[in-house]
CSV table of C-alpha atoms (C1' of nucleotides) in Angstrom, one decimal:
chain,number,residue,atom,x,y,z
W,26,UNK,CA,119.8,102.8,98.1
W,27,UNK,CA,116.6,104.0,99.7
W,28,UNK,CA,119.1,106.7,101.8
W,29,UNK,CA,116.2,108.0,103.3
W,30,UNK,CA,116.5,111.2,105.6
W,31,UNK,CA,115.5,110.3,109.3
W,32,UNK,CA,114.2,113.6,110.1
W,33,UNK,CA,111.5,114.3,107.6
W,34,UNK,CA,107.9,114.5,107.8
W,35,UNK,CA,108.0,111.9,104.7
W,36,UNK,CA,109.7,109.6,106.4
W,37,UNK,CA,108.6,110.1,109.8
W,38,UNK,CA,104.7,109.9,108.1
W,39,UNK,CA,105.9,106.7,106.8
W,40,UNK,CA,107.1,105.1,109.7
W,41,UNK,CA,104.2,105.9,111.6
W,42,UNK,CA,101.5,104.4,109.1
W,43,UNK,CA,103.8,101.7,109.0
W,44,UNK,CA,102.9,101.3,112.9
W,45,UNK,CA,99.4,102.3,112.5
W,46,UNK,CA,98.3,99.2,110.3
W,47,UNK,CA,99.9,96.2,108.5
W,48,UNK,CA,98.5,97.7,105.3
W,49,UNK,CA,100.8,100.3,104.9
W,50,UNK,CA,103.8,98.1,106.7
W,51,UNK,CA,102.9,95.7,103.6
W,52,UNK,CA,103.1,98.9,101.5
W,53,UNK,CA,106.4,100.0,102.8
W,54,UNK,CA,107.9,96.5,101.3
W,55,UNK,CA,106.5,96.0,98.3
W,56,UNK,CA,106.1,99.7,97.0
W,57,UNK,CA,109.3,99.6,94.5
W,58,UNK,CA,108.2,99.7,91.2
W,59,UNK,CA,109.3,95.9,90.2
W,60,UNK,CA,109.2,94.4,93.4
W,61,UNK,CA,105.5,92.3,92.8
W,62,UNK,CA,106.5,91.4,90.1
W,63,UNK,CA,110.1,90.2,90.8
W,64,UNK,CA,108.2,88.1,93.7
W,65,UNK,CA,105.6,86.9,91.1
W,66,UNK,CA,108.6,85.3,88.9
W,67,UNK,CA,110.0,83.7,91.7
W,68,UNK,CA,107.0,82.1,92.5
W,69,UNK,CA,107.5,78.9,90.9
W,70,UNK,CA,110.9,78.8,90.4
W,71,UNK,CA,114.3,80.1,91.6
W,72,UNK,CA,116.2,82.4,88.7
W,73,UNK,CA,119.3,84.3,89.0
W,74,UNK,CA,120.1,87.7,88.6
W,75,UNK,CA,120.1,87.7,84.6
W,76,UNK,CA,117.1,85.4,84.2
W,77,UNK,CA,115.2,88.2,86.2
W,78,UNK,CA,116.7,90.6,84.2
W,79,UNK,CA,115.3,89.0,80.5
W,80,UNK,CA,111.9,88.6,82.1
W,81,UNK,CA,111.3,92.1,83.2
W,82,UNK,CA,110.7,94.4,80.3
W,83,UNK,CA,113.1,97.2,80.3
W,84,UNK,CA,114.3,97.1,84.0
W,85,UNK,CA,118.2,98.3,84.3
W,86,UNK,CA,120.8,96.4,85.8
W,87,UNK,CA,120.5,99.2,88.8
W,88,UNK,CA,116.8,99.2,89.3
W,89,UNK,CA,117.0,95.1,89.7
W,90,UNK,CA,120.0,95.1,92.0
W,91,UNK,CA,118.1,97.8,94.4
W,92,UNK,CA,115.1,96.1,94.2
W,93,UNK,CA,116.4,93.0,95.0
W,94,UNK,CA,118.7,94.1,98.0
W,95,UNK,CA,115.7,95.7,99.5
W,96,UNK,CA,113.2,92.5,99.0
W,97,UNK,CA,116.2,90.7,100.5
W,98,UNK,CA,116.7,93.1,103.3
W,99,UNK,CA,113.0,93.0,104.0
W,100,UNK,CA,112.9,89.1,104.7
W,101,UNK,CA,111.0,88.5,101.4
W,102,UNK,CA,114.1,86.7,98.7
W,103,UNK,CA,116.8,84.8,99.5
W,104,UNK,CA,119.9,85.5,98.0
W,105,UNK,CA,122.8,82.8,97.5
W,106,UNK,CA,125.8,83.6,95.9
W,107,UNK,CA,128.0,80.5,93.9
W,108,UNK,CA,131.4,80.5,93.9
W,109,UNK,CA,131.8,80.2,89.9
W,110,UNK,CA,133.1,82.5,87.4
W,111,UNK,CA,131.5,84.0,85.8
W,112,UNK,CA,129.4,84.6,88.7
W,113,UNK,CA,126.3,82.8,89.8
W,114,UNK,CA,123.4,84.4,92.1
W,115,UNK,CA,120.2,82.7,92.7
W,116,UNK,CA,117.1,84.3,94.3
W,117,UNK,CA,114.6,82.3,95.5
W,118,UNK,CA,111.3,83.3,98.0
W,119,UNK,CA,111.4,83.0,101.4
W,120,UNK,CA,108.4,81.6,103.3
W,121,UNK,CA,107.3,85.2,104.1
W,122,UNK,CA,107.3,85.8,100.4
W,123,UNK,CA,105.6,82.9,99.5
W,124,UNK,CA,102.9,83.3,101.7
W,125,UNK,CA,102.0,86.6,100.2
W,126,UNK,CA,101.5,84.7,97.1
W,127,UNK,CA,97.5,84.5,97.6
W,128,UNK,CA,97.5,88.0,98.0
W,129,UNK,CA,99.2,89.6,94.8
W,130,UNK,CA,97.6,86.8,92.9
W,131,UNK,CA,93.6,88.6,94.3
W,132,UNK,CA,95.4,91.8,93.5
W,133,UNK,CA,95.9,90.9,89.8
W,134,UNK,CA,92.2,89.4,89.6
W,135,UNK,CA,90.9,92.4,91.2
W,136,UNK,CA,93.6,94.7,88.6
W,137,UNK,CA,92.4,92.7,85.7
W,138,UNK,CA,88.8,93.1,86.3
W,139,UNK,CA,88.9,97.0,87.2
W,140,UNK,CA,91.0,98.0,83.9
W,141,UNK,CA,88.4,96.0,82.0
W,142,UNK,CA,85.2,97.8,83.9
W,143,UNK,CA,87.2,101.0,83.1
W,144,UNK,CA,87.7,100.5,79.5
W,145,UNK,CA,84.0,99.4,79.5
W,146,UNK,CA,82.7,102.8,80.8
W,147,UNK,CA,85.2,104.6,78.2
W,148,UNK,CA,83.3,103.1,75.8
W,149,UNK,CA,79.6,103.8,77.2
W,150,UNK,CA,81.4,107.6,77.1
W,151,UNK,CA,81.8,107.5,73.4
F,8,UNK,CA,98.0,116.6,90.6
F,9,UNK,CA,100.5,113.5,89.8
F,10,UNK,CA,101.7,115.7,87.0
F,11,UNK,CA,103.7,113.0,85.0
F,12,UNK,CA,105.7,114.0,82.5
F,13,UNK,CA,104.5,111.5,79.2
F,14,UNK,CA,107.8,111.3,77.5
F,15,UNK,CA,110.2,110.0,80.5
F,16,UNK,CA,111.1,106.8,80.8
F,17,UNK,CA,110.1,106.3,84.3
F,18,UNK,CA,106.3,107.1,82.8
F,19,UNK,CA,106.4,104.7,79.7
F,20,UNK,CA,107.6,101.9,82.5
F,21,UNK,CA,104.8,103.0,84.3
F,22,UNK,CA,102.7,102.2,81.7
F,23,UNK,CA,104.3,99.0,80.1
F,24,UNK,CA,104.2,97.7,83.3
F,25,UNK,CA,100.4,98.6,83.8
F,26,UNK,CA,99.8,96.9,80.6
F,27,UNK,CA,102.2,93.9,81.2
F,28,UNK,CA,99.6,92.8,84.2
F,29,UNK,CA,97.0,93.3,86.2
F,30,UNK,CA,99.4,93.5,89.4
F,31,UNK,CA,101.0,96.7,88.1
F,32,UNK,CA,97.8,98.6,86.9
F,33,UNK,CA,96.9,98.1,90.5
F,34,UNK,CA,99.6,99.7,92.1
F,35,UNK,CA,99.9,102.2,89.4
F,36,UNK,CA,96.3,103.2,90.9
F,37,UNK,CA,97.0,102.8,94.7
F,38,UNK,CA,100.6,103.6,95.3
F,39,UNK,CA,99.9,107.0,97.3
F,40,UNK,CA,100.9,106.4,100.4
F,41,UNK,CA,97.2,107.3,101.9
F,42,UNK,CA,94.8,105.5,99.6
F,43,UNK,CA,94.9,102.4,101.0
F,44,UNK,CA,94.4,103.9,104.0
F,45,UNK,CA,91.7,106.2,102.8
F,46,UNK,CA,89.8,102.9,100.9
F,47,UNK,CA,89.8,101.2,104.1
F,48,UNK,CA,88.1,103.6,106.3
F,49,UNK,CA,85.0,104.1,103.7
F,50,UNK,CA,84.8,100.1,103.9
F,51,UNK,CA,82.6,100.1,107.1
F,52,UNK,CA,80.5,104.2,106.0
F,53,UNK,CA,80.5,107.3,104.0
F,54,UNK,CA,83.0,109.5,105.5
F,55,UNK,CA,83.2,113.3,104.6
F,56,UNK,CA,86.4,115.2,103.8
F,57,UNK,CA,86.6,116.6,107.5
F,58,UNK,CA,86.1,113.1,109.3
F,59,UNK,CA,88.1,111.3,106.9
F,60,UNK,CA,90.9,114.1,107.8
F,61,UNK,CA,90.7,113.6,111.5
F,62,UNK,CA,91.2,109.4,111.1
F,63,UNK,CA,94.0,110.1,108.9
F,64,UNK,CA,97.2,110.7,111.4
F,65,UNK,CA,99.3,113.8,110.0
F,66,UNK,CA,97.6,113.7,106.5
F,67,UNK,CA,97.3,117.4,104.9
F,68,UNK,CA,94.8,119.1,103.7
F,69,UNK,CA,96.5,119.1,100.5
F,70,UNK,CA,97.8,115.7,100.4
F,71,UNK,CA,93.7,114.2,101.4
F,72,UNK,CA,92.3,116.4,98.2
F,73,UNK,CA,94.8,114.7,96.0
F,74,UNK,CA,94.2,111.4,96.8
F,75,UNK,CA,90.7,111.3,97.0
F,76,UNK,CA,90.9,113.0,93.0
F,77,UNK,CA,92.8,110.4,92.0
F,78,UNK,CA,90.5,107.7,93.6
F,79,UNK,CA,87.7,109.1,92.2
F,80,UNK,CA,89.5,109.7,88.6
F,81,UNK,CA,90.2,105.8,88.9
F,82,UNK,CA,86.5,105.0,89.6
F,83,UNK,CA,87.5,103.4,93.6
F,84,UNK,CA,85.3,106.1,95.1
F,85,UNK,CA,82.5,108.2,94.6
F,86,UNK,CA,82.3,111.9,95.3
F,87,UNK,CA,78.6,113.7,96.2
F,88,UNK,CA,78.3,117.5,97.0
F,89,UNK,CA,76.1,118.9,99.0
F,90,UNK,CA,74.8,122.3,98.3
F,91,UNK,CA,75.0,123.6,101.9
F,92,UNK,CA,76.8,126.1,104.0
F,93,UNK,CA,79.8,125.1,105.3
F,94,UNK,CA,79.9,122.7,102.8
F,95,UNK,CA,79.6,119.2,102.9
F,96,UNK,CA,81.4,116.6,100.7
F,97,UNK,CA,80.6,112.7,101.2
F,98,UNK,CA,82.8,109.9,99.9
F,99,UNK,CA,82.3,106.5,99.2
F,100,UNK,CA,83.7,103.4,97.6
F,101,UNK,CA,82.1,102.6,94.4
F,102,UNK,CA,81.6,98.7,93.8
F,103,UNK,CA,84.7,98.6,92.2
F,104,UNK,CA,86.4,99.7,95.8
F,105,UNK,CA,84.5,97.8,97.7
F,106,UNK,CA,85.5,94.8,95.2
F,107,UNK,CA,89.2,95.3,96.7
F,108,UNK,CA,88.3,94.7,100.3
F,109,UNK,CA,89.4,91.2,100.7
F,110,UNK,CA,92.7,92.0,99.1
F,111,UNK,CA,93.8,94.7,101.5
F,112,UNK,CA,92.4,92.4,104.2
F,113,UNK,CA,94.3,89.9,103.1
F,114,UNK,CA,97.7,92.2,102.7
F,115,UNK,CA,96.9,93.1,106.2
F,116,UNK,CA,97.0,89.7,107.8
F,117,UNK,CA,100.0,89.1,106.1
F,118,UNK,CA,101.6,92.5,106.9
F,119,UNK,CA,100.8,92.2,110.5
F,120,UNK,CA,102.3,88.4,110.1
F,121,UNK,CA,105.2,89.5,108.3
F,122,UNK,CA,106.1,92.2,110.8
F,123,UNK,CA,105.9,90.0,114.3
F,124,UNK,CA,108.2,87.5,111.9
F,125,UNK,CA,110.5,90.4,111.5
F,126,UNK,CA,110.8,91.4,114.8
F,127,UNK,CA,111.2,87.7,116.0
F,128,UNK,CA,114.1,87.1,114.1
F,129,UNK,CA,115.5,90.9,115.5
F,130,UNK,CA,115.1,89.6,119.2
F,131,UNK,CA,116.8,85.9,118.0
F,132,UNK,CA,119.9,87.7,116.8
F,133,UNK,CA,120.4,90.1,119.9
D,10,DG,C1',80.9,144.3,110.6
D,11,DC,C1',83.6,140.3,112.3
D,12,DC,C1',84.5,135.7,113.1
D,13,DA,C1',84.0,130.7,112.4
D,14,DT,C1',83.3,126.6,109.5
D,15,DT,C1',84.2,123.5,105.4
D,16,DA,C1',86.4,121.9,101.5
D,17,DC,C1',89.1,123.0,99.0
D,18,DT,C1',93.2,125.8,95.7
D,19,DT,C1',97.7,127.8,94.5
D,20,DC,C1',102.5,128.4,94.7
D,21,DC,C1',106.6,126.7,96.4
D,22,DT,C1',110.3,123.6,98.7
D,23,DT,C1',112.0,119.2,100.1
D,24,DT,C1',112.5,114.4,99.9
D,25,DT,C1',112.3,110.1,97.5
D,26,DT,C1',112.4,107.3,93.6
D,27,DT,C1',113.8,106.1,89.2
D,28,DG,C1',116.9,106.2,85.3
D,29,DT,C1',121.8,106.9,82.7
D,30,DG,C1',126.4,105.9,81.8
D,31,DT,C1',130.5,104.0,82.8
D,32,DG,C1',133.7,100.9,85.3
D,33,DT,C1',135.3,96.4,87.5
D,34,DA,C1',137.0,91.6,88.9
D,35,DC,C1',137.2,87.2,87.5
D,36,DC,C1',138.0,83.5,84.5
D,37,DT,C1',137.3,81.0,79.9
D,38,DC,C1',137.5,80.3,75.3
D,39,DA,C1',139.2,81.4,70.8
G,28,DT,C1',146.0,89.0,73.3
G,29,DG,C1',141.6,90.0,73.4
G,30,DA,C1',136.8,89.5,73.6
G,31,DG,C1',132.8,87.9,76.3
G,32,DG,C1',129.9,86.8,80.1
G,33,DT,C1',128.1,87.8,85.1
G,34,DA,C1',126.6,90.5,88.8
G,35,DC,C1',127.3,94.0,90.4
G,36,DA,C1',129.2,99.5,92.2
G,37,DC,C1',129.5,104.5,91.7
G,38,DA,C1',128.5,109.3,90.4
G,39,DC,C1',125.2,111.9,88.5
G,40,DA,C1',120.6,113.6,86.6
G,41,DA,C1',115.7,113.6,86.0
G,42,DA,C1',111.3,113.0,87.5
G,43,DA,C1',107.7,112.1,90.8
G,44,DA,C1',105.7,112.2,95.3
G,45,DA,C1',105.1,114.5,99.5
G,46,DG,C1',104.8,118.4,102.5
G,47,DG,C1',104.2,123.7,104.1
G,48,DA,C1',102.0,127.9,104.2
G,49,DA,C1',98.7,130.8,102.9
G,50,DG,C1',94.4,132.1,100.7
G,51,DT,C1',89.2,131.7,99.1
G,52,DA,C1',83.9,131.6,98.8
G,53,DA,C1',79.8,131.3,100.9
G,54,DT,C1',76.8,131.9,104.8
G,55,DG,C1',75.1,131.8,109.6
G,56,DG,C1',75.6,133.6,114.2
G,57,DC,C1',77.0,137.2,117.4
DNA sequence: GCCATTACTTCCTTTTTTGTGTGTACCTCA
DNA sequence: TGAGGTACACACAAAAAAGGAAGTAATGGC
């Protein structure tokens, strides 16, 4: 897990931004290196644990269970276990992850657009 | 500086995943924990490196010169020197900065939304 | 000459995040 | 009997991010 160490000026500096503004709070839950974009699959529909796992491009077994026990822990996914065998889990959005749905769809607008201006002034450069 | 190393693995994910969409080149340019932060406060006015420091609880020195180089490296802020004694350094957002504004407005409503939902839920199951 | 100010830089340590490899319980189907 | 699938867990290693402490150049004011 995150096992993060209480007393450090790391952690302590990011609890207190977290306080300071929703901004960084925001940051502090969605940070994790797959996390947008595990919420972005599950935007339209529910997928289990090895659905996610064929969608995201080289993610481990270990990087999707963390990342999914944090978003879980964090109020974003649900997680609902099936009694089968072999096992079922399904993760689905909560509301609280589906209403950040406007928000990471304007960040890949806006991270769409800026990659393209950058490559743009590469060019000029040439 | 970030200092990556090109040959790991956690780099070429890095970098798949900044190619694989627009949501992860974004948060491959503002994951430091104080850029958002940083962005936000050169919404309203040009900030030098001294004010900036002061509105940034805790940040270091150190820490404030990174992030503002790898801002300005990822074209989100401008840098203009003054030739004076002290010196004088002013930042600002360039347009593609101030192009992000509604998105970390909008990550803030939700993260200040998302937070009193958290804590609701705390104080239902005490 | 000495101190203060500003915007850094350098070297080093600690903390956090990410990745690797292997193992496991359960049942089903061949 | 034995392989295969699912959704993990655990111990460990590598890499990246963050922080700490000290130093620097230039100049103006005392």
């Amino acid at each position: 897990m995150a096992a993060r160490k209480e007393t450090s000026t790391n952690n302590r500096n990011r609890e207190v931004l977290g306080d300071f503004c929703g901004i960084n709070y925001a940051l502090n839950l969605l940070g994790g290196r797959w996390k947008l974009l595990i919420l972005r699959k599950l935007e339209s529909h529910t997928l289990r644990f090895s659905e996610l796992k064929r969608t995201l491009p080289h993610i481990t077994d270990r990087m999707l269970t963390l990342q999914l026990r944090e978003l879980e822990q964090d109020g974003l996914i649900s997680r609902t276990v099936f009694a089968e065998v072999p096992p079922r889990v399904e993760y689905a959005l909560t509301a609280s992850g589906q209403a950040l749905a406007p928000t990471w769809q304007s960040l890949e607008v806006w991270g769409n657009a800026h990659r393209q201006a950058a490559e743009m002034t590469l060019t000029d450069k040439q």
